[in-house]
Amino acid sequence: MSTPSIPFPGSIISSGSKDKASVLAIQHRLNQVGCGPVAETGVFGVETFDAVELFQARSVDKFGVPLKVDAQVGPMSWGALFGIPVVTSPPVAASPLLADTLEVAAKEIGTLESPLGSNRGPRVDQYLRTVGIDPTTGSFPWCAAFLYFCFQTAADSLKIPNPVIKTAGVLDKTAGVLDHWNRAGQKGIPRISNIDAAATPSLVQPGLIFVITTGNGNGHTGIV
């Protein structure tokens, strides 16, 4: 039996979903793989809920890990059901700035602190100075500074302003990870929550900035 090539719709399909076409495809496929019978109505009701859970309980993802049994058809369950890659990225970034920023970042792969664990080094010091931090005055985590450096370098090459928020200061020992997130919200800059990203993976595209909170006011940031 050949597996239909149906791309992931970009959002989780679950009970009450309004995406009738995707629900129909799921119901049809569930019947094909022996998890029915399911009425192919395009309505994600109790019958479809139970069939999805049955499929998930029997199946693994592309890495061989058992699927989460939650009756929600997200990227992993969709890929297992239809046997195709489901999380795809656009071939290029959404704008020249993002594309150039990714090129800058790629050239920095392999940069190490010197000595390791010191938050110092010739290149690391350059990142920090880009956001106005003097690396000789203390130890400063530099992920946000690296981020700003990449965007600034790309913006300079395109001769345009750097739109990334510069976060630095004497009291800002994290180089601005959570400050960046908060100030972006205050400025009305669109932000994608982890819940939205999980529900709609297609929102996450090359060149976007990610922010992770690790607790106690600490965090990490980088470029997708």
Short mmCIF file of C-alpha atoms in Angstrom, two decimals:
data_model
loop_
_atom_site.label_atom_id
_atom_site.label_comp_id
_atom_site.label_asym_id
_atom_site.label_seq_id
_atom_site.Cartn_x
_atom_site.Cartn_y
_atom_site.Cartn_z
CA MET A 1 0.00 0.00 0.00
CA SER A 2 1.52 3.29 -1.05
CA THR A 3 1.63 6.10 1.47
CA PRO A 4 -0.04 9.35 0.33
CA SER A 5 2.26 12.35 0.11
CA ILE A 6 0.34 14.95 2.09
CA PRO A 7 2.30 17.81 3.66
CA PHE A 8 1.81 18.72 7.30
CA PRO A 9 -0.69 21.62 7.44
CA GLY A 10 1.50 23.65 9.80
CA SER A 11 -0.72 23.43 12.85
CA ILE A 12 -1.76 20.68 15.25
CA ILE A 13 -4.97 18.89 14.31
CA SER A 14 -7.01 17.81 17.32
CA SER A 15 -10.53 17.52 18.69
CA GLY A 16 -12.75 20.27 17.35
CA SER A 17 -10.31 21.27 14.58
CA LYS A 18 -11.84 23.43 11.83
CA ASP A 19 -9.37 22.18 9.19
CA LYS A 20 -11.82 19.81 7.51
CA ALA A 21 -9.45 18.80 4.71
CA SER A 22 -6.74 17.72 7.14
CA VAL A 23 -9.21 15.89 9.36
CA LEU A 24 -10.55 14.03 6.31
CA ALA A 25 -7.01 13.04 5.32
CA ILE A 26 -6.31 11.80 8.84
CA GLN A 27 -9.54 9.82 9.00
CA HIS A 28 -8.90 8.21 5.63
CA ARG A 29 -5.36 7.30 6.57
CA LEU A 30 -6.43 5.89 9.94
CA ASN A 31 -8.79 3.55 8.11
CA GLN A 32 -6.00 2.56 5.71
CA VAL A 33 -3.62 1.60 8.53
CA GLY A 34 -6.21 -0.40 10.45
CA CYS A 35 -7.05 2.01 13.25
CA GLY A 36 -10.68 2.39 12.25
CA PRO A 37 -13.28 2.11 11.19
CA VAL A 38 -13.63 5.88 11.33
CA ALA A 39 -16.41 7.75 9.57
CA GLU A 40 -14.73 10.09 7.06
CA THR A 41 -16.74 13.20 7.84
CA GLY A 42 -14.07 15.88 8.29
CA VAL A 43 -15.23 16.31 11.89
CA PHE A 44 -12.68 15.46 14.60
CA GLY A 45 -14.98 13.86 17.13
CA VAL A 46 -14.78 11.08 19.71
CA GLU A 47 -14.37 8.33 17.12
CA THR A 48 -11.40 10.06 15.48
CA PHE A 49 -9.97 10.93 18.90
CA ASP A 50 -9.93 7.25 19.90
CA ALA A 51 -8.49 6.15 16.54
CA VAL A 52 -5.65 8.69 16.73
CA GLU A 53 -4.79 7.51 20.24
CA LEU A 54 -4.77 3.90 19.03
CA PHE A 55 -2.43 4.79 16.17
CA GLN A 56 -0.13 6.73 18.49
CA ALA A 57 0.00 3.84 20.97
CA ARG A 58 1.13 1.53 18.16
CA SER A 59 3.61 3.83 16.44
CA VAL A 60 7.00 5.52 16.75
CA ASP A 61 8.35 8.73 15.25
CA LYS A 62 11.09 8.95 12.63
CA PHE A 63 13.70 8.57 15.38
CA GLY A 64 12.15 5.38 16.70
CA VAL A 65 10.73 7.06 19.79
CA PRO A 66 7.17 6.08 20.79
CA LEU A 67 4.65 8.76 19.93
CA LYS A 68 2.99 10.70 22.71
CA VAL A 69 -0.53 9.35 23.12
CA ASP A 70 -2.55 12.56 23.31
CA ALA A 71 -4.93 12.35 20.31
CA GLN A 72 -3.28 15.45 18.82
CA VAL A 73 -1.85 15.10 15.33
CA GLY A 74 1.23 17.30 15.47
CA PRO A 75 4.37 17.10 13.33
CA MET A 76 5.63 13.78 14.71
CA SER A 77 2.27 12.01 14.60
CA TRP A 78 1.56 13.38 11.11
CA GLY A 79 4.94 12.18 9.89
CA ALA A 80 4.37 8.72 11.35
CA LEU A 81 0.85 8.55 9.91
CA PHE A 82 1.78 9.65 6.41
CA GLY A 83 5.43 8.56 6.40
CA ILE A 84 6.90 11.86 5.21
CA PRO A 85 9.10 14.66 6.61
CA VAL A 86 6.78 17.23 8.17
CA VAL A 87 8.91 20.04 9.59
CA THR A 88 10.37 21.84 6.60
CA SER A 89 12.10 25.21 6.41
CA PRO A 90 11.87 27.71 3.59
CA PRO A 91 14.92 27.42 1.30
CA VAL A 92 15.88 31.03 2.04
CA ALA A 93 15.23 33.49 4.84
CA ALA A 94 12.29 35.85 4.59
CA SER A 95 14.37 38.99 3.91
CA PRO A 96 17.84 40.01 2.68
CA LEU A 97 18.76 41.04 6.23
CA LEU A 98 17.87 37.65 7.68
CA ALA A 99 19.64 35.85 4.84
CA ASP A 100 22.82 37.89 5.30
CA THR A 101 22.64 37.50 9.08
CA LEU A 102 22.54 33.72 8.70
CA GLU A 103 25.62 33.89 6.47
CA VAL A 104 27.46 35.97 9.06
CA ALA A 105 26.49 33.57 11.85
CA ALA A 106 27.57 30.54 9.82
CA LYS A 107 31.05 32.02 9.40
CA GLU A 108 31.35 32.32 13.19
CA ILE A 109 30.83 28.59 13.78
CA GLY A 110 33.77 27.22 15.72
CA THR A 111 34.49 30.36 17.73
CA LEU A 112 35.65 29.37 21.22
CA GLU A 113 36.26 31.22 24.44
CA SER A 114 39.89 31.58 25.42
CA PRO A 115 40.34 30.15 27.97
CA LEU A 116 37.25 27.96 27.87
CA GLY A 117 34.61 29.01 30.38
CA SER A 118 35.98 32.53 30.71
CA ASN A 119 33.47 34.45 28.57
CA ARG A 120 36.54 35.95 26.92
CA GLY A 121 38.58 35.56 23.76
CA PRO A 122 39.47 37.84 20.83
CA ARG A 123 36.24 37.19 18.94
CA VAL A 124 34.04 37.01 22.03
CA ASP A 125 35.43 40.35 23.18
CA GLN A 126 34.46 41.80 19.80
CA TYR A 127 30.89 40.55 20.18
CA LEU A 128 30.62 42.18 23.61
CA ARG A 129 32.09 45.49 22.47
CA THR A 130 29.48 45.63 19.70
CA VAL A 131 26.78 46.12 22.35
CA GLY A 132 28.86 48.52 24.43
CA ILE A 133 30.24 46.11 27.03
CA ASP A 134 33.90 46.36 28.03
CA PRO A 135 34.90 42.68 28.45
CA THR A 136 37.83 43.61 30.67
CA THR A 137 35.52 44.81 33.46
CA GLY A 138 33.90 41.48 34.32
CA SER A 139 32.51 38.20 33.05
CA PHE A 140 29.59 38.60 30.66
CA PRO A 141 27.62 35.79 29.00
CA TRP A 142 27.70 36.75 25.35
CA CYS A 143 24.90 35.01 23.45
CA ALA A 144 22.83 38.20 23.02
CA ALA A 145 25.94 40.15 22.08
CA PHE A 146 26.75 37.55 19.41
CA LEU A 147 23.22 37.89 18.10
CA TYR A 148 23.50 41.65 17.84
CA PHE A 149 26.94 41.38 16.23
CA CYS A 150 25.59 39.12 13.47
CA PHE A 151 22.68 41.41 12.67
CA GLN A 152 24.86 44.53 12.87
CA THR A 153 27.43 43.06 10.48
CA ALA A 154 24.69 42.12 8.03
CA ALA A 155 22.98 45.51 8.35
CA ASP A 156 26.27 47.29 7.71
CA SER A 157 26.83 45.29 4.53
CA LEU A 158 23.33 46.18 3.32
CA LYS A 159 23.72 49.80 4.46
CA ILE A 160 20.52 49.69 6.50
CA PRO A 161 19.77 50.28 10.20
CA ASN A 162 20.05 47.30 12.51
CA PRO A 163 16.52 46.62 13.83
CA VAL A 164 17.68 44.36 16.67
CA ILE A 165 17.34 45.76 20.18
CA LYS A 166 20.72 46.53 21.73
CA THR A 167 20.72 45.33 25.31
CA ALA A 168 23.72 46.14 27.43
CA GLY A 169 24.68 47.96 30.60
CA VAL A 170 26.48 47.72 33.89
CA LEU A 171 23.58 45.93 35.60
CA ASP A 172 22.85 43.69 32.63
CA LYS A 173 25.15 40.76 33.32
CA THR A 174 23.29 38.41 30.96
CA ALA A 175 23.95 40.66 27.97
CA GLY A 176 20.22 41.16 27.64
CA VAL A 177 18.48 37.83 26.92
CA LEU A 178 15.25 38.31 28.87
CA ASP A 179 15.49 42.09 28.58
CA HIS A 180 15.45 41.64 24.81
CA TRP A 181 12.24 39.59 24.98
CA ASN A 182 10.53 42.05 27.32
CA ARG A 183 11.54 45.15 25.41
CA ALA A 184 10.43 43.58 22.13
CA GLY A 185 6.99 43.15 23.64
CA GLN A 186 6.94 46.71 24.91
CA LYS A 187 7.81 47.97 21.42
CA GLY A 188 5.04 45.93 19.81
CA ILE A 189 7.48 43.68 17.96
CA PRO A 190 5.76 40.37 17.05
CA ARG A 191 6.77 37.50 19.35
CA ILE A 192 6.00 33.81 18.99
CA SER A 193 5.33 31.98 22.25
CA ASN A 194 6.53 28.43 22.80
CA ILE A 195 2.89 27.33 22.79
CA ASP A 196 2.25 28.95 19.41
CA ALA A 197 5.48 27.56 17.97
CA ALA A 198 4.60 24.04 19.11
CA ALA A 199 1.08 24.33 17.72
CA THR A 200 2.17 25.87 14.41
CA PRO A 201 5.79 24.87 13.62
CA SER A 202 5.70 26.70 10.29
CA LEU A 203 5.82 29.99 12.24
CA VAL A 204 9.47 29.27 13.05
CA GLN A 205 11.60 30.30 10.08
CA PRO A 206 15.33 30.75 9.33
CA GLY A 207 16.78 33.97 10.69
CA LEU A 208 14.31 34.45 13.51
CA ILE A 209 15.60 35.08 17.03
CA PHE A 210 14.84 32.54 19.74
CA VAL A 211 14.81 33.32 23.47
CA ILE A 212 14.90 30.63 26.16
CA THR A 213 14.39 31.25 29.86
CA THR A 214 16.37 28.91 32.10
CA GLY A 215 15.00 30.20 35.41
CA ASN A 216 16.18 32.64 38.08
CA GLY A 217 16.29 35.48 35.57
CA ASN A 218 18.72 33.64 33.31
CA GLY A 219 18.26 32.76 29.66
CA HIS A 220 19.79 31.98 26.31
CA THR A 221 19.27 33.37 22.82
CA GLY A 222 20.37 32.70 19.28
CA ILE A 223 19.35 32.58 15.63
CA VAL A 224 17.13 29.92 14.09
#
